[in-house]
């Protein structure tokens, strides 16, 4: 199947990060994404880097897996860096590359932006690597809870999310099965002229839609048969609870965020 | 076409935490013209094995030979399409692969992909529809309007219309009613004999393995656990129970009868009448 992209894959290692409250994980990541844009010196960048790498180590997910899983992202990061080298014209000229002048500012900015990009992707992929779709949905439902007062359909949204997440692997599996079956009937998905390849998608898509609709109908029927009536008065099997390790992680993050704000060069 | 597996390993998602060895040093030989039943507990690697047969996947280690075609690790097969024309696979629930507007078009899809001339296609569609027992008036209908059993027949006809030399069946009767099951299996057996195919049947039904197969391959956790004629394999009840498999009803019955009369009654492929006589002889004279 899709070995290349780890975004969206859960790796059960039962580490301390896995056992954290998903709401806390999401909040930290959310604010990390915001606060990293306040970093503008060596200290704050080192702290943010340390935080991301430290969290990665704590997840106990093998490094090799993460590095390989970010393959498509590496490409983007390197691309960003090179783009910066060529277009930014700040600082002094460092050297000449094939007639192009490379500025010191370009090197610096390229490095900083690539680093930022890398950290963002790394930390956000940790969320799905260590949190099951169910936990993510529960966290979303809980975090959006206050919106209920404004008649916002929080429960329905969370349900939709969990159903979609639940069916992604199923659909991928189905896709693989059907593409195997059609390949056995002589369909060539990989070679041939572009027009042919587009046409080859039809035998894949039609059965996929048919089965998706069938599944949706069956699911609706099964839910109704089990008396599903929406979110009203519904209790949870797994209560989310903030415990010591969550507090510790939060404190850790707040310190770093504060350091970034304090050391920031506002000039 | 002879089929040979030489120490084949297959690993899903190699080098990841999800790494899973689905086939482990698998070796066997299936002669041309034979029917082989592959049995094994769920997850034992049957479907993984058959995906090697037309090059959908390649071994992680080892070698697969299908006639003159050789599949090796890390080497893209040159004539994958030619191989797929020779090896027809009827996947589990093949009706899920239907997509055309009419039954006729769907059956014609395979032959058309393999470049069969238009006139020949028409001929093959009619022939294979008849072979699987589809009425001619269904050909113009949409495949999605048919019953489950009819849809399955359409899908099977779509494979047969390619005229493969090797026919691979992954639980072809799953989810059908008993009568439909027997009809489909008898149909496959007839086609196997008429066209002198090499057939591989993945099944959970020990009765089918006994009734149709020349040899049985038992898999367990990706390894070859047992191999032999149906009588050889099914005579080893305890070994089979160790891997959560039962022996066919016929064998269970004979074991019980042997217990009851205190004398062994061995099944060696004799027909039902002969067996009945043997049993009657035992039962008729209990004091002997
Ligand atoms: N795409 C895949 N990715 C990872 N693991 C897989 C994949 N497909 C199958 N497996 C694993 O490989 C093993 C063998 O699977 P396979 O489908 O060959 O079993 P099977 O004998 O056909 O079982 P069944 O009788 O249920 O059809 C199983 O443990 C399964 O979990
Ligand atoms: Mg299977």
mmCIF file of N, CA and C in Angstrom, chain B residues 36-163:
data_model
loop_
_atom_site.group_PDB
_atom_site.id
_atom_site.type_symbol
_atom_site.label_atom_id
_atom_site.label_comp_id
_atom_site.label_asym_id
_atom_site.label_seq_id
_atom_site.Cartn_x
_atom_site.Cartn_y
_atom_site.Cartn_z
ATOM 1 N N UNK B 36 -5.246 -27.734 -8.041
ATOM 2 C CA UNK B 36 -4.633 -27.673 -6.721
ATOM 3 C C UNK B 36 -5.525 -26.870 -5.794
ATOM 4 N N UNK B 37 -5.820 -27.434 -4.638
ATOM 5 C CA UNK B 37 -6.581 -26.674 -3.651
ATOM 6 C C UNK B 37 -5.599 -26.096 -2.652
ATOM 7 N N UNK B 38 -5.745 -24.808 -2.361
ATOM 8 C CA UNK B 38 -4.932 -24.182 -1.326
ATOM 9 C C UNK B 38 -5.835 -23.887 -0.148
ATOM 10 N N UNK B 39 -5.529 -24.497 0.988
ATOM 11 C CA UNK B 39 -6.359 -24.272 2.177
ATOM 12 C C UNK B 39 -5.488 -23.741 3.299
ATOM 13 N N UNK B 40 -6.135 -23.116 4.258
ATOM 14 C CA UNK B 40 -5.390 -22.556 5.389
ATOM 15 C C UNK B 40 -6.292 -21.624 6.163
ATOM 16 N N UNK B 41 -5.941 -21.462 7.425
ATOM 17 C CA UNK B 41 -6.704 -20.582 8.296
ATOM 18 C C UNK B 41 -6.672 -19.169 7.736
ATOM 19 N N UNK B 42 -7.611 -18.340 8.170
ATOM 20 C CA UNK B 42 -7.653 -16.968 7.660
ATOM 21 C C UNK B 42 -6.354 -16.225 8.010
ATOM 22 N N UNK B 43 -5.814 -15.513 7.024
ATOM 23 C CA UNK B 43 -4.553 -14.796 7.240
ATOM 24 C C UNK B 43 -3.314 -15.647 7.035
ATOM 25 N N UNK B 44 -3.472 -16.856 6.501
ATOM 26 C CA UNK B 44 -2.305 -17.731 6.358
ATOM 27 C C UNK B 44 -1.486 -17.418 5.104
ATOM 28 N N UNK B 45 -1.984 -16.514 4.265
ATOM 29 C CA UNK B 45 -1.181 -16.092 3.118
ATOM 30 C C UNK B 45 -1.671 -16.585 1.768
ATOM 31 N N UNK B 46 -2.897 -17.118 1.717
ATOM 32 C CA UNK B 46 -3.404 -17.674 0.465
ATOM 33 C C UNK B 46 -3.549 -16.607 -0.617
ATOM 34 N N UNK B 47 -4.187 -15.496 -0.249
ATOM 35 C CA UNK B 47 -4.401 -14.453 -1.255
ATOM 36 C C UNK B 47 -3.078 -13.825 -1.681
ATOM 37 N N UNK B 48 -2.149 -13.722 -0.752
ATOM 38 C CA UNK B 48 -0.832 -13.193 -1.087
ATOM 39 C C UNK B 48 -0.155 -14.109 -2.103
ATOM 40 N N UNK B 49 -0.270 -15.391 -1.863
ATOM 41 C CA UNK B 49 0.346 -16.360 -2.770
ATOM 42 C C UNK B 49 -0.197 -16.202 -4.190
ATOM 43 N N UNK B 50 -1.507 -16.133 -4.324
ATOM 44 C CA UNK B 50 -2.044 -16.135 -5.683
ATOM 45 C C UNK B 50 -1.761 -14.825 -6.417
ATOM 46 N N UNK B 51 -1.517 -13.748 -5.674
ATOM 47 C CA UNK B 51 -1.191 -12.504 -6.385
ATOM 48 C C UNK B 51 0.161 -12.579 -7.080
ATOM 49 N N UNK B 52 0.978 -13.565 -6.706
ATOM 50 C CA UNK B 52 2.242 -13.758 -7.415
ATOM 51 C C UNK B 52 1.999 -14.367 -8.797
ATOM 52 N N UNK B 53 0.885 -15.073 -8.941
ATOM 53 C CA UNK B 53 0.735 -15.909 -10.126
ATOM 54 C C UNK B 53 0.589 -15.117 -11.416
ATOM 55 N N UNK B 54 0.118 -13.866 -11.344
ATOM 56 C CA UNK B 54 0.111 -13.081 -12.576
ATOM 57 C C UNK B 54 0.932 -11.795 -12.423
ATOM 58 N N UNK B 55 1.853 -11.823 -11.498
ATOM 59 C CA UNK B 55 2.797 -10.716 -11.391
ATOM 60 C C UNK B 55 2.225 -9.452 -10.770
ATOM 61 N N UNK B 56 1.123 -9.553 -10.047
ATOM 62 C CA UNK B 56 0.635 -8.359 -9.340
ATOM 63 C C UNK B 56 1.635 -7.957 -8.270
ATOM 64 N N UNK B 57 2.222 -8.936 -7.620
ATOM 65 C CA UNK B 57 3.321 -8.659 -6.705
ATOM 66 C C UNK B 57 4.474 -9.597 -7.041
ATOM 67 N N UNK B 58 5.663 -9.190 -6.645
ATOM 68 C CA UNK B 58 6.846 -10.008 -6.910
ATOM 69 C C UNK B 58 7.409 -10.484 -5.587
ATOM 70 N N UNK B 59 8.049 -11.660 -5.588
ATOM 71 C CA UNK B 59 8.591 -12.166 -4.329
ATOM 72 C C UNK B 59 9.628 -11.214 -3.744
ATOM 73 N N UNK B 60 9.690 -11.141 -2.426
ATOM 74 C CA UNK B 60 10.730 -10.358 -1.768
ATOM 75 C C UNK B 60 12.053 -11.121 -1.847
ATOM 76 N N UNK B 61 11.962 -12.435 -1.734
ATOM 77 C CA UNK B 61 13.107 -13.318 -1.962
ATOM 78 C C UNK B 61 12.598 -14.534 -2.707
ATOM 79 N N UNK B 62 13.493 -15.202 -3.439
ATOM 80 C CA UNK B 62 13.100 -16.422 -4.110
ATOM 81 C C UNK B 62 12.625 -16.174 -5.527
ATOM 82 N N UNK B 63 12.013 -17.195 -6.112
ATOM 83 C CA UNK B 63 11.681 -17.135 -7.522
ATOM 84 C C UNK B 63 10.341 -17.798 -7.784
ATOM 85 N N UNK B 64 9.570 -17.245 -8.702
ATOM 86 C CA UNK B 64 8.326 -17.875 -9.118
ATOM 87 C C UNK B 64 8.419 -18.129 -10.615
ATOM 88 N N UNK B 65 8.146 -19.361 -11.031
ATOM 89 C CA UNK B 65 8.120 -19.657 -12.466
ATOM 90 C C UNK B 65 6.709 -20.044 -12.861
ATOM 91 N N UNK B 66 6.200 -19.395 -13.914
ATOM 92 C CA UNK B 66 4.899 -19.749 -14.456
ATOM 93 C C UNK B 66 5.123 -19.996 -15.934
ATOM 94 N N UNK B 67 5.160 -21.275 -16.339
ATOM 95 C CA UNK B 67 5.557 -21.585 -17.703
ATOM 96 C C UNK B 67 6.943 -21.034 -17.954
ATOM 97 N N UNK B 68 7.058 -20.137 -18.964
ATOM 98 C CA UNK B 68 8.364 -19.567 -19.276
ATOM 99 C C UNK B 68 8.619 -18.259 -18.537
ATOM 100 N N UNK B 69 7.598 -17.766 -17.849
ATOM 101 C CA UNK B 69 7.774 -16.490 -17.158
ATOM 102 C C UNK B 69 8.455 -16.700 -15.812
ATOM 103 N N UNK B 70 9.349 -15.800 -15.492
ATOM 104 C CA UNK B 70 10.028 -15.886 -14.205
ATOM 105 C C UNK B 70 9.827 -14.576 -13.460
ATOM 106 N N UNK B 71 9.391 -14.683 -12.221
ATOM 107 C CA UNK B 71 9.275 -13.480 -11.386
ATOM 108 C C UNK B 71 10.367 -13.508 -10.344
ATOM 109 N N UNK B 72 11.119 -12.410 -10.297
ATOM 110 C CA UNK B 72 12.210 -12.334 -9.338
ATOM 111 C C UNK B 72 12.116 -11.029 -8.579
ATOM 112 N N UNK B 73 12.745 -10.981 -7.389
ATOM 113 C CA UNK B 73 12.729 -9.725 -6.645
ATOM 114 C C UNK B 73 13.450 -8.641 -7.426
ATOM 115 N N UNK B 74 12.988 -7.437 -7.287
ATOM 116 C CA UNK B 74 13.689 -6.257 -7.818
ATOM 117 C C UNK B 74 13.843 -6.237 -9.327
ATOM 118 N N UNK B 75 13.184 -7.120 -10.027
ATOM 119 C CA UNK B 75 13.330 -7.093 -11.475
ATOM 120 C C UNK B 75 11.934 -7.005 -12.056
ATOM 121 N N UNK B 76 11.615 -5.887 -12.658
ATOM 122 C CA UNK B 76 10.285 -5.726 -13.249
ATOM 123 C C UNK B 76 10.100 -6.747 -14.359
ATOM 124 N N UNK B 77 9.031 -7.544 -14.290
ATOM 125 C CA UNK B 77 8.823 -8.509 -15.372
ATOM 126 C C UNK B 77 8.562 -7.773 -16.681
ATOM 127 N N UNK B 78 9.141 -8.292 -17.761
ATOM 128 C CA UNK B 78 9.047 -7.586 -19.036
ATOM 129 C C UNK B 78 7.678 -7.762 -19.678
ATOM 130 N N UNK B 79 7.121 -8.935 -19.527
ATOM 131 C CA UNK B 79 5.878 -9.197 -20.255
ATOM 132 C C UNK B 79 4.722 -9.399 -19.296
ATOM 133 N N UNK B 80 4.570 -8.459 -18.382
ATOM 134 C CA UNK B 80 3.534 -8.608 -17.360
ATOM 135 C C UNK B 80 2.165 -8.792 -18.001
ATOM 136 N N UNK B 81 1.897 -8.032 -19.053
ATOM 137 C CA UNK B 81 0.578 -8.093 -19.665
ATOM 138 C C UNK B 81 0.333 -9.452 -20.321
ATOM 139 N N UNK B 82 1.362 -9.963 -20.978
ATOM 140 C CA UNK B 82 1.233 -11.274 -21.606
ATOM 141 C C UNK B 82 0.969 -12.337 -20.544
ATOM 142 N N UNK B 83 1.626 -12.192 -19.407
ATOM 143 C CA UNK B 83 1.423 -13.150 -18.326
ATOM 144 C C UNK B 83 -0.020 -13.078 -17.820
ATOM 145 N N UNK B 84 -0.529 -11.839 -17.716
ATOM 146 C CA UNK B 84 -1.895 -11.677 -17.214
ATOM 147 C C UNK B 84 -2.937 -12.227 -18.177
ATOM 148 N N UNK B 85 -2.586 -12.268 -19.455
ATOM 149 C CA UNK B 85 -3.518 -12.863 -20.409
ATOM 150 C C UNK B 85 -3.561 -14.375 -20.213
ATOM 151 N N UNK B 86 -2.440 -14.941 -19.807
ATOM 152 C CA UNK B 86 -2.357 -16.403 -19.659
ATOM 153 C C UNK B 86 -2.911 -16.882 -18.321
ATOM 154 N N UNK B 87 -2.842 -16.027 -17.313
ATOM 155 C CA UNK B 87 -3.285 -16.421 -15.978
ATOM 156 C C UNK B 87 -4.502 -15.592 -15.588
ATOM 157 N N UNK B 88 -5.660 -16.221 -15.528
ATOM 158 C CA UNK B 88 -6.870 -15.487 -15.152
ATOM 159 C C UNK B 88 -7.150 -15.681 -13.671
ATOM 160 N N UNK B 89 -7.334 -14.583 -12.953
ATOM 161 C CA UNK B 89 -7.629 -14.703 -11.528
ATOM 162 C C UNK B 89 -9.055 -14.258 -11.250
ATOM 163 N N UNK B 90 -9.830 -15.140 -10.636
ATOM 164 C CA UNK B 90 -11.146 -14.757 -10.149
ATOM 165 C C UNK B 90 -10.977 -14.430 -8.679
ATOM 166 N N UNK B 91 -10.999 -13.128 -8.353
ATOM 167 C CA UNK B 91 -10.745 -12.717 -6.974
ATOM 168 C C UNK B 91 -11.949 -12.994 -6.090
ATOM 169 N N UNK B 92 -11.710 -12.909 -4.784
ATOM 170 C CA UNK B 92 -12.792 -13.019 -3.817
ATOM 171 C C UNK B 92 -13.841 -11.960 -4.155
ATOM 172 N N UNK B 93 -15.076 -12.295 -4.149
ATOM 173 C CA UNK B 93 -16.160 -11.378 -4.503
ATOM 174 C C UNK B 93 -15.874 -10.641 -5.808
ATOM 175 N N UNK B 94 -15.732 -11.375 -6.894
ATOM 176 C CA UNK B 94 -15.342 -10.731 -8.151
ATOM 177 C C UNK B 94 -16.402 -9.760 -8.663
ATOM 178 N N UNK B 95 -17.652 -9.868 -8.156
ATOM 179 C CA UNK B 95 -18.685 -8.955 -8.656
ATOM 180 C C UNK B 95 -18.360 -7.504 -8.328
ATOM 181 N N UNK B 96 -17.430 -7.282 -7.387
ATOM 182 C CA UNK B 96 -17.053 -5.900 -7.066
ATOM 183 C C UNK B 96 -16.265 -5.227 -8.172
ATOM 184 N N UNK B 97 -15.846 -5.980 -9.166
ATOM 185 C CA UNK B 97 -15.048 -5.361 -10.212
ATOM 186 C C UNK B 97 -15.891 -4.948 -11.420
ATOM 187 N N UNK B 98 -17.191 -5.215 -11.376
ATOM 188 C CA UNK B 98 -18.048 -4.845 -12.510
ATOM 189 C C UNK B 98 -18.186 -3.330 -12.585
ATOM 190 N N UNK B 99 -18.189 -2.780 -13.794
ATOM 191 C CA UNK B 99 -18.340 -1.322 -13.882
ATOM 192 C C UNK B 99 -19.021 -0.860 -15.163
ATOM 193 N N UNK B 100 -19.112 -1.723 -16.180
ATOM 194 C CA UNK B 100 -19.619 -1.257 -17.468
ATOM 195 C C UNK B 100 -21.135 -1.049 -17.452
ATOM 196 N N UNK B 101 -21.632 -0.428 -18.540
ATOM 197 C CA UNK B 101 -23.070 -0.157 -18.601
ATOM 198 C C UNK B 101 -23.883 -1.428 -18.823
ATOM 199 N N UNK B 102 -23.325 -2.330 -19.626
ATOM 200 C CA UNK B 102 -24.064 -3.565 -19.857
ATOM 201 C C UNK B 102 -23.188 -4.771 -19.531
ATOM 202 N N UNK B 103 -23.856 -5.868 -19.274
ATOM 203 C CA UNK B 103 -23.181 -7.129 -18.989
ATOM 204 C C UNK B 103 -22.229 -7.491 -20.124
ATOM 205 N N UNK B 104 -22.747 -7.303 -21.341
ATOM 206 C CA UNK B 104 -21.984 -7.653 -22.531
ATOM 207 C C UNK B 104 -20.646 -6.895 -22.559
ATOM 208 N N UNK B 105 -20.729 -5.583 -22.331
ATOM 209 C CA UNK B 105 -19.516 -4.765 -22.370
ATOM 210 C C UNK B 105 -18.542 -5.168 -21.283
ATOM 211 N N UNK B 106 -19.086 -5.521 -20.132
ATOM 212 C CA UNK B 106 -18.192 -5.872 -19.039
ATOM 213 C C UNK B 106 -17.451 -7.165 -19.334
ATOM 214 N N UNK B 107 -18.140 -8.129 -19.929
ATOM 215 C CA UNK B 107 -17.460 -9.375 -20.270
ATOM 216 C C UNK B 107 -16.399 -9.109 -21.348
ATOM 217 N N UNK B 108 -16.706 -8.153 -22.246
ATOM 218 C CA UNK B 108 -15.787 -7.869 -23.355
ATOM 219 C C UNK B 108 -14.567 -7.065 -22.904
ATOM 220 N N UNK B 109 -14.630 -6.510 -21.695
ATOM 221 C CA UNK B 109 -13.580 -5.595 -21.238
ATOM 222 C C UNK B 109 -12.189 -6.236 -21.242
ATOM 223 N N UNK B 110 -12.076 -7.416 -20.668
ATOM 224 C CA UNK B 110 -10.785 -8.107 -20.599
ATOM 225 C C UNK B 110 -10.211 -8.386 -21.987
ATOM 226 N N UNK B 111 -10.949 -9.128 -22.819
ATOM 227 C CA UNK B 111 -10.430 -9.434 -24.164
ATOM 228 C C UNK B 111 -10.041 -8.167 -24.935
ATOM 229 N N UNK B 112 -10.826 -7.104 -24.789
ATOM 230 C CA UNK B 112 -10.518 -5.865 -25.505
ATOM 231 C C UNK B 112 -9.183 -5.294 -25.038
ATOM 232 N N UNK B 113 -8.951 -5.320 -23.733
ATOM 233 C CA UNK B 113 -7.671 -4.825 -23.208
ATOM 234 C C UNK B 113 -6.489 -5.616 -23.750
ATOM 235 N N UNK B 114 -6.704 -6.897 -23.979
ATOM 236 C CA UNK B 114 -5.600 -7.720 -24.459
ATOM 237 C C UNK B 114 -5.531 -7.729 -25.980
ATOM 238 N N UNK B 115 -6.310 -6.857 -26.620
ATOM 239 C CA UNK B 115 -6.193 -6.677 -28.065
ATOM 240 C C UNK B 115 -6.790 -7.789 -28.906
ATOM 241 N N UNK B 116 -7.803 -8.446 -28.400
ATOM 242 C CA UNK B 116 -8.493 -9.465 -29.196
ATOM 243 C C UNK B 116 -9.334 -8.746 -30.262
ATOM 244 N N UNK B 117 -9.318 -9.231 -31.528
ATOM 245 C CA UNK B 117 -10.106 -8.562 -32.574
ATOM 246 C C UNK B 117 -11.613 -8.550 -32.258
ATOM 247 N N UNK B 118 -12.299 -7.505 -32.730
ATOM 248 C CA UNK B 118 -13.685 -7.246 -32.366
ATOM 249 C C UNK B 118 -14.617 -8.433 -32.627
ATOM 250 N N UNK B 119 -14.480 -9.053 -33.793
ATOM 251 C CA UNK B 119 -15.375 -10.180 -34.117
ATOM 252 C C UNK B 119 -15.195 -11.331 -33.140
ATOM 253 N N UNK B 120 -13.923 -11.592 -32.870
ATOM 254 C CA UNK B 120 -13.584 -12.667 -31.941
ATOM 255 C C UNK B 120 -14.174 -12.366 -30.555
ATOM 256 N N UNK B 121 -14.138 -11.083 -30.182
ATOM 257 C CA UNK B 121 -14.683 -10.709 -28.874
ATOM 258 C C UNK B 121 -16.151 -11.097 -28.777
ATOM 259 N N UNK B 122 -16.931 -10.735 -29.810
ATOM 260 C CA UNK B 122 -18.356 -11.062 -29.809
ATOM 261 C C UNK B 122 -18.572 -12.551 -29.585
ATOM 262 N N UNK B 123 -17.762 -13.325 -30.273
ATOM 263 C CA UNK B 123 -17.885 -14.773 -30.171
ATOM 264 C C UNK B 123 -17.605 -15.225 -28.735
ATOM 265 N N UNK B 124 -16.525 -14.672 -28.183
ATOM 266 C CA UNK B 124 -16.123 -15.104 -26.835
ATOM 267 C C UNK B 124 -17.142 -14.689 -25.790
ATOM 268 N N UNK B 125 -17.712 -13.492 -25.955
ATOM 269 C CA UNK B 125 -18.710 -13.029 -24.982
ATOM 270 C C UNK B 125 -19.867 -14.024 -24.938
ATOM 271 N N UNK B 126 -20.364 -14.370 -26.120
ATOM 272 C CA UNK B 126 -21.492 -15.295 -26.180
ATOM 273 C C UNK B 126 -21.114 -16.635 -25.547
ATOM 274 N N UNK B 127 -19.922 -17.115 -25.899
ATOM 275 C CA UNK B 127 -19.480 -18.416 -25.389
ATOM 276 C C UNK B 127 -19.346 -18.436 -23.867
ATOM 277 N N UNK B 128 -18.666 -17.401 -23.346
ATOM 278 C CA UNK B 128 -18.433 -17.459 -21.899
ATOM 279 C C UNK B 128 -19.709 -17.196 -21.118
ATOM 280 N N UNK B 129 -20.593 -16.349 -21.679
ATOM 281 C CA UNK B 129 -21.870 -16.140 -20.997
ATOM 282 C C UNK B 129 -22.611 -17.468 -20.895
ATOM 283 N N UNK B 130 -22.545 -18.226 -21.973
ATOM 284 C CA UNK B 130 -23.230 -19.518 -21.963
ATOM 285 C C UNK B 130 -22.551 -20.486 -20.988
ATOM 286 N N UNK B 131 -21.228 -20.455 -20.976
ATOM 287 C CA UNK B 131 -20.491 -21.367 -20.103
ATOM 288 C C UNK B 131 -20.846 -21.158 -18.634
ATOM 289 N N UNK B 132 -21.073 -19.898 -18.237
ATOM 290 C CA UNK B 132 -21.393 -19.655 -16.827
ATOM 291 C C UNK B 132 -22.893 -19.690 -16.564
ATOM 292 N N UNK B 133 -23.675 -19.968 -17.613
ATOM 293 C CA UNK B 133 -25.104 -20.122 -17.430
ATOM 294 C C UNK B 133 -25.868 -18.814 -17.324
ATOM 295 N N UNK B 134 -25.423 -17.803 -18.102
ATOM 296 C CA UNK B 134 -26.179 -16.545 -18.133
ATOM 297 C C UNK B 134 -27.116 -16.566 -19.338
ATOM 298 N N UNK B 135 -28.372 -16.238 -19.108
ATOM 299 C CA UNK B 135 -29.318 -16.201 -20.221
ATOM 300 C C UNK B 135 -28.953 -15.063 -21.168
ATOM 301 N N UNK B 136 -29.186 -15.271 -22.456
ATOM 302 C CA UNK B 136 -28.786 -14.289 -23.467
ATOM 303 C C UNK B 136 -29.477 -12.946 -23.255
ATOM 304 N N UNK B 137 -30.702 -12.965 -22.709
ATOM 305 C CA UNK B 137 -31.412 -11.687 -22.570
ATOM 306 C C UNK B 137 -30.822 -10.814 -21.461
ATOM 307 N N UNK B 138 -29.956 -11.391 -20.627
ATOM 308 C CA UNK B 138 -29.335 -10.578 -19.577
ATOM 309 C C UNK B 138 -28.184 -9.735 -20.103
ATOM 310 N N UNK B 139 -27.676 -10.109 -21.277
ATOM 311 C CA UNK B 139 -26.462 -9.464 -21.786
ATOM 312 C C UNK B 139 -26.615 -7.966 -21.992
ATOM 313 N N UNK B 140 -27.842 -7.521 -22.309
ATOM 314 C CA UNK B 140 -28.035 -6.095 -22.573
ATOM 315 C C UNK B 140 -28.385 -5.315 -21.313
ATOM 316 N N UNK B 141 -28.532 -6.015 -20.203
ATOM 317 C CA UNK B 141 -28.904 -5.341 -18.957
ATOM 318 C C UNK B 141 -27.686 -4.719 -18.279
ATOM 319 N N UNK B 142 -27.963 -3.836 -17.341
ATOM 320 C CA UNK B 142 -26.862 -3.298 -16.538
ATOM 321 C C UNK B 142 -26.456 -4.335 -15.504
ATOM 322 N N UNK B 143 -25.162 -4.543 -15.296
ATOM 323 C CA UNK B 143 -24.759 -5.568 -14.323
ATOM 324 C C UNK B 143 -25.230 -5.245 -12.903
ATOM 325 N N UNK B 144 -25.519 -3.963 -12.648
ATOM 326 C CA UNK B 144 -25.920 -3.589 -11.289
ATOM 327 C C UNK B 144 -27.384 -3.901 -10.996
ATOM 328 N N UNK B 145 -28.115 -4.335 -12.033
ATOM 329 C CA UNK B 145 -29.514 -4.707 -11.813
ATOM 330 C C UNK B 145 -29.664 -6.189 -11.516
ATOM 331 N N UNK B 146 -28.543 -6.920 -11.559
ATOM 332 C CA UNK B 146 -28.649 -8.371 -11.420
ATOM 333 C C UNK B 146 -28.583 -8.791 -9.954
ATOM 334 N N UNK B 147 -28.921 -10.046 -9.715
ATOM 335 C CA UNK B 147 -28.800 -10.581 -8.362
ATOM 336 C C UNK B 147 -27.325 -10.871 -8.089
ATOM 337 N N UNK B 148 -26.987 -11.049 -6.816
ATOM 338 C CA UNK B 148 -25.602 -11.297 -6.434
ATOM 339 C C UNK B 148 -24.993 -12.478 -7.193
ATOM 340 N N UNK B 149 -25.734 -13.562 -7.257
ATOM 341 C CA UNK B 149 -25.232 -14.759 -7.935
ATOM 342 C C UNK B 149 -25.015 -14.523 -9.420
ATOM 343 N N UNK B 150 -25.948 -13.777 -10.021
ATOM 344 C CA UNK B 150 -25.800 -13.479 -11.456
ATOM 345 C C UNK B 150 -24.600 -12.569 -11.689
ATOM 346 N N UNK B 151 -24.425 -11.586 -10.791
ATOM 347 C CA UNK B 151 -23.279 -10.694 -10.931
ATOM 348 C C UNK B 151 -21.979 -11.477 -10.879
ATOM 349 N N UNK B 152 -21.937 -12.439 -9.965
ATOM 350 C CA UNK B 152 -20.723 -13.225 -9.869
ATOM 351 C C UNK B 152 -20.457 -13.970 -11.170
ATOM 352 N N UNK B 153 -21.524 -14.491 -11.777
ATOM 353 C CA UNK B 153 -21.341 -15.208 -13.037
ATOM 354 C C UNK B 153 -20.829 -14.288 -14.134
ATOM 355 N N UNK B 154 -21.329 -13.058 -14.142
ATOM 356 C CA UNK B 154 -20.851 -12.094 -15.140
ATOM 357 C C UNK B 154 -19.349 -11.868 -14.949
ATOM 358 N N UNK B 155 -18.947 -11.648 -13.699
ATOM 359 C CA UNK B 155 -17.534 -11.386 -13.433
ATOM 360 C C UNK B 155 -16.677 -12.568 -13.863
ATOM 361 N N UNK B 156 -17.170 -13.781 -13.591
ATOM 362 C CA UNK B 156 -16.414 -14.969 -13.969
ATOM 363 C C UNK B 156 -16.325 -15.078 -15.490
ATOM 364 N N UNK B 157 -17.451 -14.793 -16.143
ATOM 365 C CA UNK B 157 -17.443 -14.835 -17.613
ATOM 366 C C UNK B 157 -16.417 -13.853 -18.164
ATOM 367 N N UNK B 158 -16.282 -12.712 -17.507
ATOM 368 C CA UNK B 158 -15.313 -11.707 -17.931
ATOM 369 C C UNK B 158 -13.884 -12.222 -17.880
ATOM 370 N N UNK B 159 -13.610 -13.118 -16.944
ATOM 371 C CA UNK B 159 -12.259 -13.703 -16.867
ATOM 372 C C UNK B 159 -12.107 -14.797 -17.923
ATOM 373 N N UNK B 160 -13.143 -15.626 -18.038
ATOM 374 C CA UNK B 160 -13.059 -16.745 -18.985
ATOM 375 C C UNK B 160 -12.913 -16.255 -20.420
ATOM 376 N N UNK B 161 -13.524 -15.082 -20.713
ATOM 377 C CA UNK B 161 -13.501 -14.564 -22.079
ATOM 378 C C UNK B 161 -12.082 -14.218 -22.529
ATOM 379 N N UNK B 162 -11.168 -14.072 -21.595
ATOM 380 C CA UNK B 162 -9.770 -13.812 -21.963
ATOM 381 C C UNK B 162 -9.093 -15.106 -22.396
ATOM 382 N N UNK B 163 -9.725 -16.239 -22.131
ATOM 383 C CA UNK B 163 -9.176 -17.566 -22.437
ATOM 384 C C UNK B 163 -7.823 -17.794 -21.791
#
